[in-house]
mmCIF file of C-alpha atoms in Angstrom:
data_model
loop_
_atom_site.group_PDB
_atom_site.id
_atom_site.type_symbol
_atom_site.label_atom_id
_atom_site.label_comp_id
_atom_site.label_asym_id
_atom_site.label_seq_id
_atom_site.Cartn_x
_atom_site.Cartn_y
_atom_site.Cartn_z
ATOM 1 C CA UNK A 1 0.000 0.000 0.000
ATOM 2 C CA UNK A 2 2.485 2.377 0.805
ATOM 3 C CA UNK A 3 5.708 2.991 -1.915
ATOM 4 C CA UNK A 4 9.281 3.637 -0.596
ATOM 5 C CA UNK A 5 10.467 6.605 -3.064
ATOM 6 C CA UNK A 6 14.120 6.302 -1.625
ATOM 7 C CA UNK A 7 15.572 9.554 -0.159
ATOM 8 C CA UNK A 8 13.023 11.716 -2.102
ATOM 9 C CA UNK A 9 12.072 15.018 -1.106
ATOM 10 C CA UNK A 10 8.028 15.653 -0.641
ATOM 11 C CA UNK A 11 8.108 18.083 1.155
ATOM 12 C CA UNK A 12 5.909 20.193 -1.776
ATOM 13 C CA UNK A 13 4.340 22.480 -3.018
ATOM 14 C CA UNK A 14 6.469 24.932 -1.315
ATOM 15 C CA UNK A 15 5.970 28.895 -2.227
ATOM 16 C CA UNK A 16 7.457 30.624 -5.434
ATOM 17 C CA UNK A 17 9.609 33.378 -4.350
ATOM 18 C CA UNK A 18 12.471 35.619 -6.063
ATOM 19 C CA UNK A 19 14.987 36.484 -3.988
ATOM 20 C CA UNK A 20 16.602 39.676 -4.876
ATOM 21 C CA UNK A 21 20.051 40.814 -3.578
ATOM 22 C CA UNK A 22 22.689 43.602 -4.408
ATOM 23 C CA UNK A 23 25.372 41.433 -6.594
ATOM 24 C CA UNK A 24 28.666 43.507 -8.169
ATOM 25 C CA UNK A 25 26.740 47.118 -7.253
ATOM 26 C CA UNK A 26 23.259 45.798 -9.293
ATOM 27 C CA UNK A 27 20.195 44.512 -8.049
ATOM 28 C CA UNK A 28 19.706 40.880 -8.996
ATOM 29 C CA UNK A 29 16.699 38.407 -8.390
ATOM 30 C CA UNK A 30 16.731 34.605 -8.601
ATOM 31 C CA UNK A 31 13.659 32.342 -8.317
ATOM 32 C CA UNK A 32 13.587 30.549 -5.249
ATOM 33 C CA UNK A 33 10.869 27.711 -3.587
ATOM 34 C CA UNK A 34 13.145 26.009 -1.336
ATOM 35 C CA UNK A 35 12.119 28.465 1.412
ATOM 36 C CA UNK A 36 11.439 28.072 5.157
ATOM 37 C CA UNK A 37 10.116 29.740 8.053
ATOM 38 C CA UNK A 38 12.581 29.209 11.290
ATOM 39 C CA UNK A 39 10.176 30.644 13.860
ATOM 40 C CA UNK A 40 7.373 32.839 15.076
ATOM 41 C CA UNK A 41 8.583 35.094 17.352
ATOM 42 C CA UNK A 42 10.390 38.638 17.143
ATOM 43 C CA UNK A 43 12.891 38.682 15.396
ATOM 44 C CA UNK A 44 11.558 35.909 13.070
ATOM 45 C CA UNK A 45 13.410 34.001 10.868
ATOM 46 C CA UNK A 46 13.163 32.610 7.416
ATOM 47 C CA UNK A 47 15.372 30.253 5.085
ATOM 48 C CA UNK A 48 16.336 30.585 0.968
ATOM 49 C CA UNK A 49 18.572 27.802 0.256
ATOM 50 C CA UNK A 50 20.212 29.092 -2.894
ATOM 51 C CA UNK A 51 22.472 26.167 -4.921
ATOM 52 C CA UNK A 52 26.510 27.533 -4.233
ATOM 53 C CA UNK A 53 26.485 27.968 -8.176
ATOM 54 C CA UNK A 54 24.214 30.992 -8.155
ATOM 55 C CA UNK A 55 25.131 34.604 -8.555
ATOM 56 C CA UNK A 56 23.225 36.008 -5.756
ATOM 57 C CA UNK A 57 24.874 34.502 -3.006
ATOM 58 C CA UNK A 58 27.848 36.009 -2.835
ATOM 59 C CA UNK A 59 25.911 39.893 -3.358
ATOM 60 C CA UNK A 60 24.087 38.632 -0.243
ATOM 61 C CA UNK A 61 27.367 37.279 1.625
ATOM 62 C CA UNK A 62 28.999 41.347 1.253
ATOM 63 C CA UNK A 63 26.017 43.166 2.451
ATOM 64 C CA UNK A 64 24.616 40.838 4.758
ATOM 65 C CA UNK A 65 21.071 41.905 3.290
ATOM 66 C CA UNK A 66 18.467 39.897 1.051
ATOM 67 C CA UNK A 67 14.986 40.488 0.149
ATOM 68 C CA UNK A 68 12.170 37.765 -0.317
ATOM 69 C CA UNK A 69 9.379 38.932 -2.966
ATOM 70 C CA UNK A 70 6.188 37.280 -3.210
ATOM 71 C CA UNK A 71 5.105 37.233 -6.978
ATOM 72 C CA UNK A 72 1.216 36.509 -8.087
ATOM 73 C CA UNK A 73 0.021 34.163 -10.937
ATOM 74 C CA UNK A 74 0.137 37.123 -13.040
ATOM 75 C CA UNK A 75 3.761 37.381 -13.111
ATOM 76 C CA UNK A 76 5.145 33.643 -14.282
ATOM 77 C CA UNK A 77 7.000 34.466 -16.896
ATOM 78 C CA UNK A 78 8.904 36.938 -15.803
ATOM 79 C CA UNK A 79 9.028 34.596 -12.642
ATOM 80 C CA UNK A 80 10.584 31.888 -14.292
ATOM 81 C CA UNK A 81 12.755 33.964 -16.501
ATOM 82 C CA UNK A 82 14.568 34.633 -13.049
ATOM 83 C CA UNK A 83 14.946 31.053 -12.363
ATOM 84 C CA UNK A 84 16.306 30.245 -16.518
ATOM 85 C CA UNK A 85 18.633 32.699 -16.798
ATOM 86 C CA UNK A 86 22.000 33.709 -14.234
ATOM 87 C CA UNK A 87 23.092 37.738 -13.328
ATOM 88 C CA UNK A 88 26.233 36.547 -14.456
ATOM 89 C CA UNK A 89 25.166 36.649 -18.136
ATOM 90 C CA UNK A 90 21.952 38.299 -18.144
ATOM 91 C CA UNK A 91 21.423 41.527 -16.452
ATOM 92 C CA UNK A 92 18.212 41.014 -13.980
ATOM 93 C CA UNK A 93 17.920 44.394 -12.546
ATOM 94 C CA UNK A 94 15.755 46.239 -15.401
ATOM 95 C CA UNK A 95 13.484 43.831 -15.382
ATOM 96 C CA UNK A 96 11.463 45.138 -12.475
ATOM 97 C CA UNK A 97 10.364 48.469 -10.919
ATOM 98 C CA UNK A 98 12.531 48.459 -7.025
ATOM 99 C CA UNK A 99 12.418 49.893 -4.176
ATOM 100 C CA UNK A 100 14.204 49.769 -1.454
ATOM 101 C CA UNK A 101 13.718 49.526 2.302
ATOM 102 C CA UNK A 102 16.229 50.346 5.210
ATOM 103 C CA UNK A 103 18.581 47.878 4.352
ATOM 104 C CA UNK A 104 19.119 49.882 1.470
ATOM 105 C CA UNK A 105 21.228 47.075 -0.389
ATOM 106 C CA UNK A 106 18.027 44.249 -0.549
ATOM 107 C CA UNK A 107 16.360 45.646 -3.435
ATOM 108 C CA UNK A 108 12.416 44.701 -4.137
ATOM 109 C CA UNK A 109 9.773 44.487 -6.858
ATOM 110 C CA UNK A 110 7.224 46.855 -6.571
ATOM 111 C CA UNK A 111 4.498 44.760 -8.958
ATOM 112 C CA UNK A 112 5.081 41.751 -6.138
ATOM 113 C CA UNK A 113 2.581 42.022 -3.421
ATOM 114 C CA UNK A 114 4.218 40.805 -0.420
ATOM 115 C CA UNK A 115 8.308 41.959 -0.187
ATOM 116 C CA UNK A 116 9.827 40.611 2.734
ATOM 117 C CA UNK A 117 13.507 42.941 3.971
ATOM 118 C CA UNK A 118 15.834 40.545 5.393
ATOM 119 C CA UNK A 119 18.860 40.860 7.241
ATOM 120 C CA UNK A 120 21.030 38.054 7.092
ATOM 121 C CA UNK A 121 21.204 36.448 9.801
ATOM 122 C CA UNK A 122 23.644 33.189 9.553
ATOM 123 C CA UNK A 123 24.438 30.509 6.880
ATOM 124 C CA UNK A 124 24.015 26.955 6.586
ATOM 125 C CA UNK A 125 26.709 25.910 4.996
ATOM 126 C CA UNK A 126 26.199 22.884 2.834
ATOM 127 C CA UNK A 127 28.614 21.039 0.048
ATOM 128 C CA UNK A 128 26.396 22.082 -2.852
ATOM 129 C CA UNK A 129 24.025 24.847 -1.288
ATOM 130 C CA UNK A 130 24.225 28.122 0.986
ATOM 131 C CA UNK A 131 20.803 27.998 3.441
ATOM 132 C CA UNK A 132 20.874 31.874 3.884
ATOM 133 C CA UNK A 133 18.499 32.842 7.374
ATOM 134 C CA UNK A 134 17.180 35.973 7.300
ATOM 135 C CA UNK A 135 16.060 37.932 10.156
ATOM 136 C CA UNK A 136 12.922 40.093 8.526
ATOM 137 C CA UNK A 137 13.441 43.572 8.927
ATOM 138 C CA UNK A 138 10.136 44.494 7.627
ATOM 139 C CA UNK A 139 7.732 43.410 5.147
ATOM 140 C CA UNK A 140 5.587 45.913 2.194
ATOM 141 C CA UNK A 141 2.711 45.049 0.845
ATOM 142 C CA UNK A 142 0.417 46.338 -2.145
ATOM 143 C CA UNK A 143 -2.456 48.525 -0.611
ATOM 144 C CA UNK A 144 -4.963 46.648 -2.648
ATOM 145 C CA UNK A 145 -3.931 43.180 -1.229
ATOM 146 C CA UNK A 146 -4.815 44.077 2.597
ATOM 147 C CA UNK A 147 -7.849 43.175 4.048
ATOM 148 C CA UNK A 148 -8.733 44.009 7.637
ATOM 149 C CA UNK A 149 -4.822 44.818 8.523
ATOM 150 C CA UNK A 150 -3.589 41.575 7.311
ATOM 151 C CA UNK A 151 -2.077 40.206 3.798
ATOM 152 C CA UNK A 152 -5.286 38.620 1.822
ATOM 153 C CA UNK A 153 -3.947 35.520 -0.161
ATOM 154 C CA UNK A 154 -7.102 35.580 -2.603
ATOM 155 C CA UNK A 155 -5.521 38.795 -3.708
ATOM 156 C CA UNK A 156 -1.830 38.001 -3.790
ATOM 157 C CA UNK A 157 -2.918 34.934 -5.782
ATOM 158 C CA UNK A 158 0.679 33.426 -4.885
ATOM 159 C CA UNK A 159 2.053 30.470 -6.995
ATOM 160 C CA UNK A 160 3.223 27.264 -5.577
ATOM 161 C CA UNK A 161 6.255 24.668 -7.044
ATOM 162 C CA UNK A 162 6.370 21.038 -7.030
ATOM 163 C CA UNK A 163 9.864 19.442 -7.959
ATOM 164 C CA UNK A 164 7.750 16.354 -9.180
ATOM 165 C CA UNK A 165 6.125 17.698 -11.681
ATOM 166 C CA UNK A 166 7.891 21.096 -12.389
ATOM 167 C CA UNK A 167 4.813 23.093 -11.974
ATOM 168 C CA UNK A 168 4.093 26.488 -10.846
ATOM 169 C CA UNK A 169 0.158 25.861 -9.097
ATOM 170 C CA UNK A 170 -2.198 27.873 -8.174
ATOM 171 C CA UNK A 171 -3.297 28.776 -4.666
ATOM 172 C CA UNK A 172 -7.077 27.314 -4.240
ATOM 173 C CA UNK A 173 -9.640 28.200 -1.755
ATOM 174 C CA UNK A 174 -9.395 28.885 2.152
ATOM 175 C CA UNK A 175 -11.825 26.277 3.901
ATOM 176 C CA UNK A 176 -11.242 25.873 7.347
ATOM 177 C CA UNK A 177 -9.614 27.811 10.286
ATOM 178 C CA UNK A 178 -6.865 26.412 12.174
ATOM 179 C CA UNK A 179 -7.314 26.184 16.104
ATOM 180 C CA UNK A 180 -10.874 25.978 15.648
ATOM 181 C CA UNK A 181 -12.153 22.398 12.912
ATOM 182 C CA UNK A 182 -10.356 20.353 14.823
ATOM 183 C CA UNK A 183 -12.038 21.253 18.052
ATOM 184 C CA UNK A 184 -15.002 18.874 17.592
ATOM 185 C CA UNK A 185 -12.372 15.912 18.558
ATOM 186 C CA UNK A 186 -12.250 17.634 22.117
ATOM 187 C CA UNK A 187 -16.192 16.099 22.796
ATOM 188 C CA UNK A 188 -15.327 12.473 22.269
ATOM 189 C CA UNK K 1 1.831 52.235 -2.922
ATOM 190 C CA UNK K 2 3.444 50.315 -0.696
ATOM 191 C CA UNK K 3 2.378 49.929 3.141
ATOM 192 C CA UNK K 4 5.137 48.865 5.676
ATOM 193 C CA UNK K 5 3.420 46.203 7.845
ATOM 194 C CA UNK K 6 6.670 46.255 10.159
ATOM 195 C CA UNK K 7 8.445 43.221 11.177
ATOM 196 C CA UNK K 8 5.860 40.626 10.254
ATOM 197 C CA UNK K 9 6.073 37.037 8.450
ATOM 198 C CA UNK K 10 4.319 37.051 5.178
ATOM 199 C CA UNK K 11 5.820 33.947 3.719
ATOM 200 C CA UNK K 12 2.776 32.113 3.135
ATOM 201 C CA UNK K 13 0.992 30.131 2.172
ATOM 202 C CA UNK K 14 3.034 27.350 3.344
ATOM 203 C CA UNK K 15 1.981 23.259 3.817
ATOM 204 C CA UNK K 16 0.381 21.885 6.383
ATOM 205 C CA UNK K 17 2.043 18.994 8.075
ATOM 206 C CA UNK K 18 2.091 16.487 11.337
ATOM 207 C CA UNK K 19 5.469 16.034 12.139
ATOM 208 C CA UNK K 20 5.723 12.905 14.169
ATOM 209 C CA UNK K 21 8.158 11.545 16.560
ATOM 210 C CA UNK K 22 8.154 8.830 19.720
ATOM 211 C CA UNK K 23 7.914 10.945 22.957
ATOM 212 C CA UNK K 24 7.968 8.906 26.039
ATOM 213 C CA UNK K 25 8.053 5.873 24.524
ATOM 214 C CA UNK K 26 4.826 6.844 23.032
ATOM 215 C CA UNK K 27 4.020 7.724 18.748
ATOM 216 C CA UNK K 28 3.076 11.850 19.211
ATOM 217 C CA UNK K 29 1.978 13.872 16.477
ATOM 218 C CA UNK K 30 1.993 17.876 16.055
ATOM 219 C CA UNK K 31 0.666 20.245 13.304
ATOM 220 C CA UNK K 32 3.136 22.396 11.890
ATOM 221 C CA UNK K 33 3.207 24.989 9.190
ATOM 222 C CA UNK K 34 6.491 26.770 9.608
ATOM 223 C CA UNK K 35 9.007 23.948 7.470
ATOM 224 C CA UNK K 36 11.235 24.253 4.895
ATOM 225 C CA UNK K 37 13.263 22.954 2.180
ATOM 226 C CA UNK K 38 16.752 23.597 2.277
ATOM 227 C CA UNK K 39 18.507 22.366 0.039
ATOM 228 C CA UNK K 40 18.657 19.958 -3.900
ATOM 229 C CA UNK K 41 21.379 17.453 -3.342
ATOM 230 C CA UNK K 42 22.175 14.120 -2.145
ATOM 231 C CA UNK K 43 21.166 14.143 1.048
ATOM 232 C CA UNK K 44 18.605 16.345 0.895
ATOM 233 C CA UNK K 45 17.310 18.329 4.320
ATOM 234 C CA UNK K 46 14.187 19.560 5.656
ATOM 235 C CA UNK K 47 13.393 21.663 8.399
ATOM 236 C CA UNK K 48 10.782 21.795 10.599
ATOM 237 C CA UNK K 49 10.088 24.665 13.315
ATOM 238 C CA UNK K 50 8.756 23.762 16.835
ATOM 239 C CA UNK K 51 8.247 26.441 19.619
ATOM 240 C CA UNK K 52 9.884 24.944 22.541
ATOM 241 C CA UNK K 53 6.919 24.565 24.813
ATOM 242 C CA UNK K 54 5.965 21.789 22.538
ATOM 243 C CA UNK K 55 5.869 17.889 23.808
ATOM 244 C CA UNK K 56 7.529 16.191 20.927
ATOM 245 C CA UNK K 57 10.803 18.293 21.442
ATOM 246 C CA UNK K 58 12.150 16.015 23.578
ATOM 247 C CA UNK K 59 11.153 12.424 21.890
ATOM 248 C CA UNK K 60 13.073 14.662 18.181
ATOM 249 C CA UNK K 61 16.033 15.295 20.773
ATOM 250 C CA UNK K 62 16.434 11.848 22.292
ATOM 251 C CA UNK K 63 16.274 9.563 19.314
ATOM 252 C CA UNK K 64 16.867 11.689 17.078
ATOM 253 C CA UNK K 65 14.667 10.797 14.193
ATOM 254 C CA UNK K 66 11.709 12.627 12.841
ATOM 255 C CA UNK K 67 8.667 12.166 10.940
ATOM 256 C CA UNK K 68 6.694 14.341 8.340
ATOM 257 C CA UNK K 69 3.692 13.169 7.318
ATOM 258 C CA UNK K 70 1.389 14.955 4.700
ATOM 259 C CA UNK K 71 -2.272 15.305 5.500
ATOM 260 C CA UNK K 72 -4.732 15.492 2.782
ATOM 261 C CA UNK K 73 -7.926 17.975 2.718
ATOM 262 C CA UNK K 74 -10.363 15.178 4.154
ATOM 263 C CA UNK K 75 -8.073 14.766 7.344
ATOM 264 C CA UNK K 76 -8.275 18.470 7.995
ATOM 265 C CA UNK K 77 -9.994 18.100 11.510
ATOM 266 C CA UNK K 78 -7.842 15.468 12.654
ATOM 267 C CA UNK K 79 -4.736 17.665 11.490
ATOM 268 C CA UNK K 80 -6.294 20.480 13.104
ATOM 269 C CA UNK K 81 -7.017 18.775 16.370
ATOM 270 C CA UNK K 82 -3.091 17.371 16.985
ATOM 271 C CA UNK K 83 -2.606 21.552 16.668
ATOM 272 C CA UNK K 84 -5.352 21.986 19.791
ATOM 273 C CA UNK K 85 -3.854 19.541 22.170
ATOM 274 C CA UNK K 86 -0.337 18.737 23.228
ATOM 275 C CA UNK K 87 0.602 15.132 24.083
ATOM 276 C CA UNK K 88 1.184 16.398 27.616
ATOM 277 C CA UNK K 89 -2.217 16.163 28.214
ATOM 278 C CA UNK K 90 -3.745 14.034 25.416
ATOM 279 C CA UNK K 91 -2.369 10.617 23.934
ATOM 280 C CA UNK K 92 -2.564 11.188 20.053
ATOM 281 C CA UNK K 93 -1.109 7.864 19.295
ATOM 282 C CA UNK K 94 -4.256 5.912 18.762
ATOM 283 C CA UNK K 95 -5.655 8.510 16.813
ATOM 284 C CA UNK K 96 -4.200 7.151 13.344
ATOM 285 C CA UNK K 97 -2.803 4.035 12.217
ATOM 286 C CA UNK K 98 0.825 3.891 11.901
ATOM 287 C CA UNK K 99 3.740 2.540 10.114
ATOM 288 C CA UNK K 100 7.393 2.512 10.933
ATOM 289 C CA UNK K 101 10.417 2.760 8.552
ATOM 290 C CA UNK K 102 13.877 2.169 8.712
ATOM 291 C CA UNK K 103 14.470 4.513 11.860
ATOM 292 C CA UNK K 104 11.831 2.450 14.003
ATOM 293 C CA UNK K 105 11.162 5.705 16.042
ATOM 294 C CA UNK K 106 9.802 7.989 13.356
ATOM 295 C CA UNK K 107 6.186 6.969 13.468
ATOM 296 C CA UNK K 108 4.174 7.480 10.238
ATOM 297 C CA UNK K 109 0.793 8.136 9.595
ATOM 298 C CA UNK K 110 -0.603 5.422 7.043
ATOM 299 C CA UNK K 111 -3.453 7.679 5.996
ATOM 300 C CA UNK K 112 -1.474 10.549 5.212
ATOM 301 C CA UNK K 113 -0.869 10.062 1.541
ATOM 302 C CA UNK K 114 2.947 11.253 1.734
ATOM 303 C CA UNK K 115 5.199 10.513 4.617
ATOM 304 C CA UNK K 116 8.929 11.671 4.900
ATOM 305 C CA UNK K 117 10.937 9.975 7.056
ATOM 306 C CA UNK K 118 13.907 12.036 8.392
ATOM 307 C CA UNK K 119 17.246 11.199 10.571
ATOM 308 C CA UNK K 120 17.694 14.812 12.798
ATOM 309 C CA UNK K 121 21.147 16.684 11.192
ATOM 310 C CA UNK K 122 20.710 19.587 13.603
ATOM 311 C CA UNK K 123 19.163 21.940 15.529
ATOM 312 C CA UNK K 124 18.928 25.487 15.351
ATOM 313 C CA UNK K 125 18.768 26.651 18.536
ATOM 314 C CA UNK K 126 16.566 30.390 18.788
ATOM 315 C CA UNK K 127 14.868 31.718 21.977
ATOM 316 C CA UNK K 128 12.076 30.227 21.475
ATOM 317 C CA UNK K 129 11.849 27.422 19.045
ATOM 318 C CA UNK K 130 13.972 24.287 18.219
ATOM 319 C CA UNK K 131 14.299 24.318 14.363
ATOM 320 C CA UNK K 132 14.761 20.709 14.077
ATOM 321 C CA UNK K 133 17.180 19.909 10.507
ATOM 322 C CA UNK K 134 16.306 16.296 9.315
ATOM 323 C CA UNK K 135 18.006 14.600 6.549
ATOM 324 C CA UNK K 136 15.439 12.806 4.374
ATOM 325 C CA UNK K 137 15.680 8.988 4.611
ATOM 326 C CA UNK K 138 13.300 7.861 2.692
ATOM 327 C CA UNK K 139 10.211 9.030 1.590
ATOM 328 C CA UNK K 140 6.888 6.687 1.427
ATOM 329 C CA UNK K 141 3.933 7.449 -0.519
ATOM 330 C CA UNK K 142 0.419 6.239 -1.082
ATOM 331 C CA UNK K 143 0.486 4.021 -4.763
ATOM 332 C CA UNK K 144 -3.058 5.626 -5.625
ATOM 333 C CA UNK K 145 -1.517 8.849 -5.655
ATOM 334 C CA UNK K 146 1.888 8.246 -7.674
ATOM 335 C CA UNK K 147 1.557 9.134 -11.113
ATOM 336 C CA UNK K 148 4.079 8.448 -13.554
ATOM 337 C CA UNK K 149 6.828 7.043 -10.618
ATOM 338 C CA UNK K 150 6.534 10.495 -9.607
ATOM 339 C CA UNK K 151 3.824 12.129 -6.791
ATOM 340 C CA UNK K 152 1.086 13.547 -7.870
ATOM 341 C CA UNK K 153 -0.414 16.896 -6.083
ATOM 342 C CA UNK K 154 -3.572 16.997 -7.494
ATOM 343 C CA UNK K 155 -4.190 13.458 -5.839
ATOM 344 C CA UNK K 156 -2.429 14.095 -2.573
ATOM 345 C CA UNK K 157 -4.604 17.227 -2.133
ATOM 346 C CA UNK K 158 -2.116 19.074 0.352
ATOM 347 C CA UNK K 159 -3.315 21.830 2.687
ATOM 348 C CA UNK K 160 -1.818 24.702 3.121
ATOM 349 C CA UNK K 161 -1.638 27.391 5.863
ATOM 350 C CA UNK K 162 -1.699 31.102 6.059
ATOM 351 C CA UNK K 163 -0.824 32.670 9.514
ATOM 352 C CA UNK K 164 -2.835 35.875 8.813
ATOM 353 C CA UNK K 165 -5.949 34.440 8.320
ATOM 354 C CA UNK K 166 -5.534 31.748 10.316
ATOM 355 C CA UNK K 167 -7.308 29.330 7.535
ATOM 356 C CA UNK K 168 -6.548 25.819 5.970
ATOM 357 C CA UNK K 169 -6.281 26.513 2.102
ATOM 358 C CA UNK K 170 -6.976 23.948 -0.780
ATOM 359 C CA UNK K 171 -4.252 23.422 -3.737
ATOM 360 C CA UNK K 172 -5.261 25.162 -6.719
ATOM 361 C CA UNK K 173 -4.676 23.582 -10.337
ATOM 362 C CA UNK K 174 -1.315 23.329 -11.669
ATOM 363 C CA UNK K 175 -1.001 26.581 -14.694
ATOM 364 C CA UNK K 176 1.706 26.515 -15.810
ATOM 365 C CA UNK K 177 5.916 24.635 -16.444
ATOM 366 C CA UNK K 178 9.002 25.766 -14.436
ATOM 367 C CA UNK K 179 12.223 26.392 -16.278
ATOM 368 C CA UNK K 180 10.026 26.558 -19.782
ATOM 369 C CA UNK K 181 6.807 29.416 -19.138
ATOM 370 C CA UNK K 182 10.007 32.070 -18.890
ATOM 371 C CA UNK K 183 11.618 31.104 -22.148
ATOM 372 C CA UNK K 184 9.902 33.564 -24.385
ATOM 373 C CA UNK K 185 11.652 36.464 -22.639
ATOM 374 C CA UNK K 186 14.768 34.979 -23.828
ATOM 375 C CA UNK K 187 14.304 36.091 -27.236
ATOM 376 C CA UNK K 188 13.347 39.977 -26.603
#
């Protein structure tokens, strides 16, 4: 009944995100979905493991500063264009509208709904990949994409990657709070 | 344009899971939304984020092995309910029927159509939370919902969390292929 897939990861879908860092004096973005969150507490801390091949690690290693953008459906192509092509060939930082935050050197997208300012925290230091943790500095958001004080996911309309199937998915529908469906088990 | 929301988490959605371990002698189970993926490689690691007030801290710490088990939309109250209740006071291990792997103490939840199996690497060590690291042993899957030798999403049915809202999302539909959609910008 069950299949043993070997030392697969499952661990999907995971969120689309481009991170964007200062590389060689230019802003730079790279698609990234092998993200984490550490913690939920202040300061909290999230996770990009970028592959040790990639430009933007070393822009993020000299200024100690990264951002995390948050793209919607709308915005694939240009998405995945991040994720095709390297800074070290192709130069990334026209393709967007930035802005920057306090950090000054973690540049972000202004058409991406949700930017998240990191400071970098520490590395994880694996053979093939750097696991940079951020320590979030701030995060923007679109005007039209709050709701009651909060980020609204219907209107971010984030996309979602599955290594399986090398698919970019789209976010469905809420349909059930947390800390409250599963209180009916309490009764029994 | 842009509002600053301060130093707040927006990294969502992200997927719901019950990471299990053997507390006490005992299979325990906890809901947890803040994971991650950190690297692509041979072996590949996972994290997993548990505030430290949590009972299956200690069972992760002592024999160091690790479940994650992926709930599917229909198990959403049960999933929900191993979030309400800590094994301190409530005995979660009859709650589902279990299989072991290789690591013996990293129970798995047979229902669950995707269950990763994970030896602990590490620990990140923050104020308030363990960030448990596991390397990925093995990974065992449900055969109705492999597809091709590969799993499929739209059959595992995933939920997904959102910390703002508090809610339990659905998967969309897949829209779209990584490292191909972004081509076409290639050629401007």
């Amino acid at each position: 009944m069950k299949r043993n897939l070997g030392a697969v990861n499952c661990l999907y879908p995971m969120p689309i995100t481009l991170v964007g860092a200062t590389v060689n004096g230019k802003p730079n973005f790279l698609t990234v979905a092998h993200v984490g969150i550490m913690n939920h507490a202040q300061p909290t801390y999230i996770s990009a493991g970028l592959g040790k091949m990639h430009y933007t690690n070393a822009g993020i290693k000299e200024n100690r500063t990264f951002s995390v953008n948050i793209p919607s459906e709308d915005m694939v192509v240009e998405t995945d264009f991040c994720g095709i092509v390297s800074g070290k060939q192709t130069d990334k930082s026209t393709l967007f509208e930035l802005f920057a935050g306090e950090l000054k050197t973690a540049p972000m997208i202004t058409k991406c709904p949700v930017n998240i300012e990191c400071r970098l925290y520490d590395i994880i230091d694996f053979p093939t990949h750097d696991v940079f943790i951020g320590e979030i500095v701030a995060a923007y958001c679109n005007e039209d994409v709050i709701r009651d004080g909060t980020v609204d996911l219907i209107k971010v309309k984030p996309m979602l990657f599955d290594m399986g199937r090398k698919s970019y998915w789209k976010l469905g529908e809420p349909f059930a709070q947390c800390w409250d469906v599963g209180k009916q088990l309490k009764t029994k």
